[in-house]
């Protein structure tokens, strides 16, 4: 690795990016475009070539990559890989601000925070609510949690990637928020995929269904504030307009109709089971939001 200073200029810190998959490459390219000097490291060196063409420097080892910059951003496949990469280089973490944008659980984040801090670095965990093409664009959003001082000192640099929202000192909170929002996303996706397969069983194209889905989604979302009130108050009978007992039967009809149409009801069945369990426990006259009481108990 060529020798270089640890800063980009009078005001912009040099930044190291570890991991040059689709996301790490977008992060490094954005830092470069915004005038930062950037050092990169990736297991597969060739992936760095386009960035080297834009002025990035390649570090020969993870330890060199950590030593090169006061601010280090990591984005690899998972936490286990990151830990494996960092362990032999842990001594070089001292004095660094280490920002981990790898996806993992809140527990992963808290354990990583403790380990990184043990090695003398400040730790920020991040949950990226964007795809690689969105990085650096106004619609990109990244949640951060962990060291307050790190966010205070480097929030502006991190802000070039997209809106940077700090969620407090508990390193697990960014991941918790990320995963909660992604749960909403996957719920919507699963309903969409089932709907398309169901309509498709009669030859209706997804493109024909789409104009009906968009406004319906808005109507569906308008129910959420009522569920919020019921859930936060614990009063699942408050303002109920469509009771659970009826909806359990109704969802059962959709599952049966799916089988009749020759498609799999697999995406509907887990929700139906929760509706039926809650109704069988005597809560059929309450709202469907009461299934939260089952969901929030530990899984079997
Ligand atoms: N891409 C996205 O849309 C999402 C948006 C939200 C956040 N995620 C998370 O970001 C992490 C990285 O995702 P990615 O899209 O960059 O993933 P890949 O393109 O598959 O790159 C994976 C990188 O991890 C390196 N890597 C994998 N295995 C190893 C290993 N055993 N040892 C060392 N490095 C490893 C891989 O290196 P290489 O294959 O290029 O050598 C890439 O740098 C992820 O947590 C998403 O959930 C992205």
Short mmCIF file of C-alpha atoms and ligand atoms in Angstrom, two decimals:
data_model
loop_
_atom_site.label_atom_id
_atom_site.label_comp_id
_atom_site.label_asym_id
_atom_site.label_seq_id
_atom_site.Cartn_x
_atom_site.Cartn_y
_atom_site.Cartn_z
CA UNK A 1 0.00 0.00 0.00
CA UNK A 2 1.31 3.43 -0.78
CA UNK A 3 1.92 5.77 2.10
CA UNK A 4 -0.71 8.44 2.62
CA UNK A 5 -1.87 10.80 5.33
CA UNK A 6 -4.89 10.03 7.52
CA UNK A 7 -6.80 13.09 6.37
CA UNK A 8 -8.16 14.24 3.01
CA UNK A 9 -7.68 17.93 3.51
CA UNK A 10 -8.25 20.58 6.12
CA UNK A 11 -11.84 19.52 6.87
CA UNK A 12 -12.64 16.14 5.31
CA UNK A 13 -11.39 13.01 7.08
CA UNK A 14 -9.86 10.14 5.14
CA UNK A 15 -12.27 7.19 5.18
CA UNK A 16 -11.57 3.48 4.92
CA UNK A 17 -14.22 1.20 3.44
CA UNK A 18 -13.93 -2.52 4.19
CA UNK A 19 -16.05 -4.72 1.91
CA UNK A 20 -16.65 -3.88 -1.73
CA UNK A 21 -19.81 -5.77 -2.57
CA UNK A 22 -22.63 -3.89 -4.25
CA UNK A 23 -23.20 -1.78 -1.15
CA UNK A 24 -19.59 -1.20 -0.05
CA UNK A 25 -18.69 -0.10 -3.58
CA UNK A 26 -21.55 2.42 -3.59
CA UNK A 27 -20.46 3.75 -0.17
CA UNK A 28 -16.82 4.14 -1.24
CA UNK A 29 -17.77 5.75 -4.57
CA UNK A 30 -20.00 8.27 -2.80
CA UNK A 31 -17.27 9.24 -0.32
CA UNK A 32 -14.87 9.70 -3.24
CA UNK A 33 -17.39 11.77 -5.21
CA UNK A 34 -17.86 14.04 -2.19
CA UNK A 35 -14.15 14.78 -1.97
CA UNK A 36 -13.00 12.34 0.71
CA UNK A 37 -9.74 10.48 0.31
CA UNK A 38 -10.66 6.82 0.51
CA UNK A 39 -8.78 3.64 1.33
CA UNK A 40 -10.49 0.37 0.49
CA UNK A 41 -10.03 -3.30 1.27
CA UNK A 42 -11.91 -6.29 -0.12
CA UNK A 43 -11.25 -10.04 -0.13
CA UNK A 44 -11.54 -10.05 -3.93
CA UNK A 45 -9.11 -7.32 -4.90
CA UNK A 46 -10.33 -6.85 -8.51
CA UNK A 47 -13.61 -5.40 -7.27
CA UNK A 48 -11.62 -2.35 -6.15
CA UNK A 49 -10.38 -1.54 -9.68
CA UNK A 50 -13.13 0.95 -10.65
CA UNK A 51 -12.62 2.77 -7.33
CA UNK A 52 -8.84 2.84 -7.75
CA UNK A 53 -9.48 4.51 -11.10
CA UNK A 54 -11.32 7.25 -9.22
CA UNK A 55 -8.45 7.81 -6.79
CA UNK A 56 -9.04 5.30 -3.99
CA UNK A 57 -6.06 3.47 -2.48
CA UNK A 58 -6.06 -0.28 -1.86
CA UNK A 59 -4.82 -1.53 1.50
CA UNK A 60 -2.88 -4.78 1.40
CA UNK A 61 -4.36 -6.08 4.65
CA UNK A 62 -7.30 -5.36 6.93
CA UNK A 63 -4.85 -4.04 9.54
CA UNK A 64 -3.45 -1.56 6.99
CA UNK A 65 -6.97 -0.55 6.03
CA UNK A 66 -7.82 0.17 9.69
CA UNK A 67 -4.59 2.09 10.21
CA UNK A 68 -5.14 4.28 7.14
CA UNK A 69 -8.11 6.37 8.35
CA UNK A 70 -9.67 7.73 11.54
CA UNK A 71 -13.09 6.73 10.21
CA UNK A 72 -13.60 3.14 9.07
CA UNK A 73 -16.83 1.95 7.45
CA UNK A 74 -17.41 -1.78 7.06
CA UNK A 75 -20.08 -3.45 4.94
CA UNK A 76 -19.68 -7.18 4.35
CA UNK A 77 -22.13 -10.06 4.12
CA UNK A 78 -22.59 -10.72 7.83
CA UNK A 79 -21.19 -10.13 11.31
CA UNK A 80 -19.45 -13.50 11.58
CA UNK A 81 -17.39 -12.69 8.48
CA UNK A 82 -16.62 -9.21 9.77
CA UNK A 83 -15.43 -10.59 13.11
CA UNK A 84 -13.24 -13.11 11.30
CA UNK A 85 -11.69 -10.32 9.21
CA UNK A 86 -11.12 -8.01 12.18
CA UNK A 87 -9.80 -10.49 14.73
CA UNK A 88 -6.21 -10.77 13.42
CA UNK A 89 -6.14 -6.99 12.90
CA UNK A 90 -7.78 -5.99 16.19
CA UNK A 91 -4.74 -4.07 17.43
CA UNK A 92 -5.19 -1.56 14.61
CA UNK A 93 -8.66 -0.61 15.84
CA UNK A 94 -7.29 1.54 18.64
CA UNK A 95 -8.27 5.19 18.25
CA UNK A 96 -10.55 4.54 15.28
CA UNK A 97 -14.23 5.29 14.81
CA UNK A 98 -15.62 2.05 13.44
CA UNK A 99 -18.96 2.22 11.63
CA UNK A 100 -20.51 -1.13 10.81
CA UNK A 101 -23.18 -1.05 8.09
CA UNK A 102 -23.37 -4.84 7.77
CA UNK A 103 -26.86 -6.21 8.39
CA UNK A 104 -27.26 -8.15 11.62
CA UNK A 105 -29.48 -8.52 14.66
CA UNK A 106 -29.58 -6.12 17.63
CA UNK A 107 -27.67 -8.75 19.63
CA UNK A 108 -25.02 -8.99 16.89
CA UNK A 109 -24.64 -5.20 17.02
CA UNK A 110 -24.35 -5.04 20.82
CA UNK A 111 -21.76 -7.83 20.88
CA UNK A 112 -19.77 -6.19 18.08
CA UNK A 113 -19.91 -2.83 19.90
CA UNK A 114 -18.51 -4.39 23.09
CA UNK A 115 -15.75 -6.18 21.19
CA UNK A 116 -14.71 -3.15 19.12
CA UNK A 117 -14.75 -0.89 22.19
CA UNK A 118 -12.61 -3.43 24.06
CA UNK A 119 -10.01 -2.82 21.37
CA UNK A 120 -10.00 0.93 21.92
CA UNK A 121 -12.30 2.11 19.11
CA UNK A 122 -15.59 3.96 19.15
CA UNK A 123 -18.44 2.01 17.57
CA UNK A 124 -21.47 3.01 15.53
CA UNK A 125 -23.84 0.49 14.06
CA UNK A 126 -25.94 1.36 11.04
CA UNK A 127 -29.07 0.10 9.33
CA UNK A 128 -29.16 1.06 5.67
CA UNK A 129 -32.71 1.74 4.45
CA UNK A 130 -31.63 2.01 0.81
CA UNK A 131 -30.34 0.03 -2.13
CA UNK A 132 -26.84 0.66 -3.54
CA UNK A 133 -28.20 2.85 -6.36
CA UNK A 134 -29.89 5.12 -3.79
CA UNK A 135 -26.70 5.79 -1.79
CA UNK A 136 -25.77 9.47 -1.94
CA UNK A 137 -29.26 10.40 -3.19
CA UNK A 138 -31.79 12.41 -1.15
CA UNK A 139 -34.09 9.38 -0.70
CA UNK A 140 -31.37 7.35 1.02
CA UNK A 141 -31.71 6.93 4.80
CA UNK A 142 -29.36 5.29 7.28
CA UNK A 143 -30.13 4.76 10.98
CA UNK A 144 -27.18 4.87 13.38
CA UNK A 145 -26.80 3.94 17.03
CA UNK A 146 -23.86 3.59 19.38
CA UNK A 147 -21.19 6.12 20.31
CA UNK A 148 -22.67 9.60 20.58
CA UNK A 149 -19.26 11.25 20.23
CA UNK A 150 -18.58 9.27 17.05
CA UNK A 151 -21.85 10.44 15.53
CA UNK A 152 -21.21 14.03 16.63
CA UNK A 153 -17.73 14.04 15.09
CA UNK A 154 -18.48 12.12 11.89
CA UNK A 155 -22.21 12.63 11.30
CA UNK A 156 -21.47 15.11 8.52
CA UNK A 157 -19.17 12.69 6.70
CA UNK A 158 -21.70 9.88 7.07
CA UNK A 159 -24.42 12.27 5.94
CA UNK A 160 -23.10 12.24 2.37
CA UNK A 161 -24.43 8.67 2.07
CA UNK A 162 -27.99 9.80 2.77
CA UNK A 163 -30.01 11.20 5.67
CA UNK A 164 -28.23 10.11 8.85
CA UNK A 165 -30.58 9.52 11.81
CA UNK A 166 -29.06 8.85 15.23
CA UNK A 167 -31.13 6.59 17.51
CA UNK A 168 -29.11 6.74 20.72
CA UNK A 169 -26.24 5.03 22.51
CA UNK A 170 -27.60 1.49 22.48
CA UNK A 171 -25.79 0.01 19.47
CA UNK A 172 -28.67 -2.42 18.89
CA UNK A 173 -31.27 0.24 18.09
CA UNK A 174 -30.30 0.86 14.46
CA UNK A 175 -30.60 -2.84 13.68
CA UNK A 176 -33.85 -3.12 15.65
CA UNK A 177 -35.39 -0.25 13.66
CA UNK A 178 -34.02 -1.54 10.37
CA UNK A 179 -35.46 -5.01 10.98
CA UNK A 180 -38.82 -3.70 12.20
CA UNK A 181 -39.24 -1.66 9.01
CA UNK A 182 -38.03 -4.52 6.82
CA UNK A 183 -40.65 -6.74 8.49
CA UNK A 184 -43.31 -4.33 7.19
CA UNK A 185 -41.72 -4.50 3.76
CA UNK A 186 -41.67 -8.30 3.63
CA UNK A 187 -45.28 -8.45 4.88
CA UNK A 188 -46.35 -6.18 2.01
CA UNK A 189 -44.26 -8.17 -0.47
CA UNK A 190 -45.74 -11.50 0.66
CA UNK A 191 -49.31 -10.18 0.30
CA UNK A 192 -48.41 -8.81 -3.13
CA UNK A 193 -46.87 -12.07 -4.34
CA UNK A 194 -49.85 -14.08 -3.14
CA UNK A 195 -52.30 -11.66 -4.79
CA UNK A 196 -50.46 -11.83 -8.11
CA UNK A 197 -50.37 -15.65 -8.03
CA UNK A 198 -54.07 -15.78 -7.10
CA UNK A 199 -55.18 -13.44 -9.91
CA UNK A 200 -52.67 -15.11 -12.22
CA UNK A 201 -54.47 -18.44 -11.72
CA UNK A 202 -57.14 -16.98 -14.04
CA UNK A 203 -54.62 -15.48 -16.45
CA UNK A 204 -54.67 -11.96 -15.01
CA UNK A 205 -51.26 -10.30 -15.44
CA UNK A 206 -49.48 -8.59 -12.53
CA UNK A 207 -49.55 -5.39 -14.60
CA UNK A 208 -53.35 -5.57 -14.77
CA UNK A 209 -53.65 -6.01 -11.02
CA UNK A 210 -51.20 -3.26 -10.13
CA UNK A 211 -53.51 -0.27 -10.71
CA UNK A 212 -55.94 -1.84 -8.20
CA UNK A 213 -53.27 -2.61 -5.62
CA UNK A 214 -51.78 0.86 -5.22
CA UNK A 215 -54.91 2.71 -4.01
CA UNK A 216 -55.95 -0.34 -1.97
CA UNK A 217 -52.63 -0.26 -0.12
CA UNK A 218 -53.36 3.32 0.91
CA UNK A 219 -56.78 2.26 2.25
CA UNK A 220 -55.14 -0.62 4.12
CA UNK A 221 -52.49 1.70 5.63
CA UNK A 222 -55.26 3.97 6.93
CA UNK A 223 -56.18 1.19 9.43
CA UNK A 224 -52.78 1.26 11.06
CA UNK A 225 -53.34 4.27 13.37
CA UNK A 226 -56.32 2.41 14.90
CA UNK A 227 -54.18 -0.67 15.49
CA UNK A 228 -51.50 1.57 17.02
CA UNK A 229 -54.04 2.82 19.57
CA UNK A 230 -55.28 -0.66 20.35
CA UNK A 231 -51.77 -2.09 20.73
CA UNK A 232 -50.34 0.76 22.83
CA UNK A 233 -53.39 0.77 25.13
CA UNK A 234 -53.66 -3.04 25.28
CA UNK A 235 -57.37 -2.60 24.53
CA UNK A 236 -57.91 -4.67 21.40
CA UNK A 237 -61.67 -4.09 21.49
CA UNK A 238 -61.30 -0.32 21.12
CA UNK A 239 -63.03 0.95 17.98
CA UNK A 240 -63.25 -2.51 16.42
CA UNK A 241 -64.97 -2.41 13.02
CA UNK A 242 -64.15 -5.89 11.70
CA UNK A 243 -63.78 -8.45 14.45
CA UNK A 244 -61.17 -11.19 14.60
CA UNK A 245 -63.65 -14.08 14.51
CA UNK A 246 -65.10 -12.85 11.23
CA UNK A 247 -61.64 -12.13 9.76
CA UNK A 248 -60.39 -15.60 10.73
CA UNK A 249 -63.22 -17.10 8.70
CA UNK A 250 -62.65 -14.63 5.85
CA UNK A 251 -58.90 -15.35 5.65
CA UNK A 252 -59.75 -19.06 5.78
CA UNK A 253 -61.92 -18.53 2.67
CA UNK A 254 -58.96 -16.96 0.83
CA UNK A 255 -56.69 -19.86 1.82
CA UNK A 256 -59.31 -22.39 0.63
CA UNK A 257 -59.95 -20.44 -2.59
CA UNK A 258 -56.21 -20.42 -3.25
CA UNK A 259 -56.12 -24.22 -3.08
CA UNK A 260 -59.20 -24.41 -5.32
CA UNK A 261 -57.40 -22.17 -7.83
CA UNK A 262 -54.42 -24.54 -7.74
CA UNK A 263 -52.01 -22.24 -5.93
CA UNK A 264 -50.25 -22.61 -2.59
CA UNK A 265 -51.74 -20.83 0.44
CA UNK A 266 -48.37 -20.99 2.23
CA UNK A 267 -47.97 -17.23 2.73
CA UNK A 268 -51.44 -16.92 4.28
CA UNK A 269 -51.39 -19.95 6.56
CA UNK A 270 -49.17 -18.61 9.39
CA UNK A 271 -51.38 -15.52 9.79
CA UNK A 272 -54.52 -17.65 9.64
CA UNK A 273 -53.13 -19.90 12.39
CA UNK A 274 -52.59 -16.88 14.65
CA UNK A 275 -56.11 -15.56 13.97
CA UNK A 276 -57.60 -18.96 14.78
CA UNK A 277 -55.52 -19.40 17.94
CA UNK A 278 -56.55 -15.99 19.27
CA UNK A 279 -60.22 -16.56 18.37
CA UNK A 280 -60.15 -19.97 20.06
CA UNK A 281 -58.78 -18.29 23.19
CA UNK A 282 -62.03 -16.26 23.38
CA UNK A 283 -61.02 -13.00 21.70
CA UNK A 284 -63.11 -13.36 18.54
CA UNK A 285 -65.08 -10.16 19.21
CA UNK A 286 -61.89 -8.08 19.55
CA UNK A 287 -59.76 -6.77 16.70
CA UNK A 288 -57.11 -8.70 14.79
CA UNK A 289 -54.38 -6.54 16.38
CA UNK A 290 -54.77 -8.79 19.47
CA UNK A 291 -52.59 -11.41 17.78
CA UNK A 292 -49.70 -9.25 18.99
CA UNK A 293 -50.24 -10.94 22.37
CA UNK A 294 -49.33 -14.29 20.80
CA UNK A 295 -46.51 -12.93 18.62
CA UNK A 296 -44.74 -11.27 21.54
CA UNK A 297 -44.31 -14.51 23.45
CA UNK A 298 -41.08 -16.47 22.81
CA UNK A 299 -41.25 -18.75 19.76
CA UNK A 300 -41.37 -22.51 20.22
N1 LIG B 1 -27.53 -4.48 -1.37
C1 LIG B 1 -28.62 -4.07 -0.73
O1 LIG B 1 -29.58 -3.64 -1.32
C2 LIG B 1 -28.71 -4.13 0.80
C3 LIG B 1 -29.30 -2.86 1.37
C4 LIG B 1 -29.37 -2.87 2.88
C5 LIG B 1 -28.06 -3.33 3.50
N2 LIG B 1 -27.56 -4.52 2.90
C6 LIG B 1 -26.49 -5.19 3.63
O2 LIG B 1 -25.20 -4.75 3.25
C7 LIG B 1 -24.27 -5.84 3.45
C8 LIG B 1 -23.49 -6.05 2.15
O3 LIG B 1 -24.41 -6.24 1.10
P1 LIG B 1 -23.95 -6.22 -0.43
O4 LIG B 1 -25.16 -5.91 -1.23
O5 LIG B 1 -22.76 -5.37 -0.59
O6 LIG B 1 -23.58 -7.77 -0.61
P2 LIG B 1 -22.61 -8.43 -1.69
O7 LIG B 1 -22.62 -7.67 -2.95
O8 LIG B 1 -22.98 -9.86 -1.73
O9 LIG B 1 -21.15 -8.27 -1.04
C9 LIG B 1 -20.75 -9.04 0.08
C10 LIG B 1 -19.45 -8.51 0.64
O10 LIG B 1 -19.03 -9.38 1.70
C11 LIG B 1 -17.74 -9.94 1.36
N3 LIG B 1 -17.61 -11.31 1.83
C12 LIG B 1 -18.52 -12.30 1.72
N4 LIG B 1 -18.02 -13.42 2.26
C13 LIG B 1 -16.78 -13.13 2.70
C14 LIG B 1 -15.76 -13.88 3.34
N5 LIG B 1 -15.93 -15.16 3.70
N6 LIG B 1 -14.60 -13.25 3.66
C15 LIG B 1 -14.41 -11.95 3.34
N7 LIG B 1 -15.33 -11.17 2.73
C16 LIG B 1 -16.50 -11.76 2.41
C17 LIG B 1 -17.70 -9.89 -0.14
O11 LIG B 1 -16.36 -9.99 -0.54
P3 LIG B 1 -16.00 -10.56 -2.02
O12 LIG B 1 -16.95 -11.71 -2.27
O13 LIG B 1 -16.22 -9.42 -2.96
O14 LIG B 1 -14.60 -10.99 -1.92
C18 LIG B 1 -18.33 -8.51 -0.40
O15 LIG B 1 -17.40 -7.49 -0.11
C19 LIG B 1 -25.10 -7.07 3.83
O16 LIG B 1 -25.03 -7.24 5.23
C20 LIG B 1 -26.49 -6.70 3.40
O17 LIG B 1 -27.49 -7.34 4.16
C21 LIG B 1 -27.39 -4.45 1.45
#
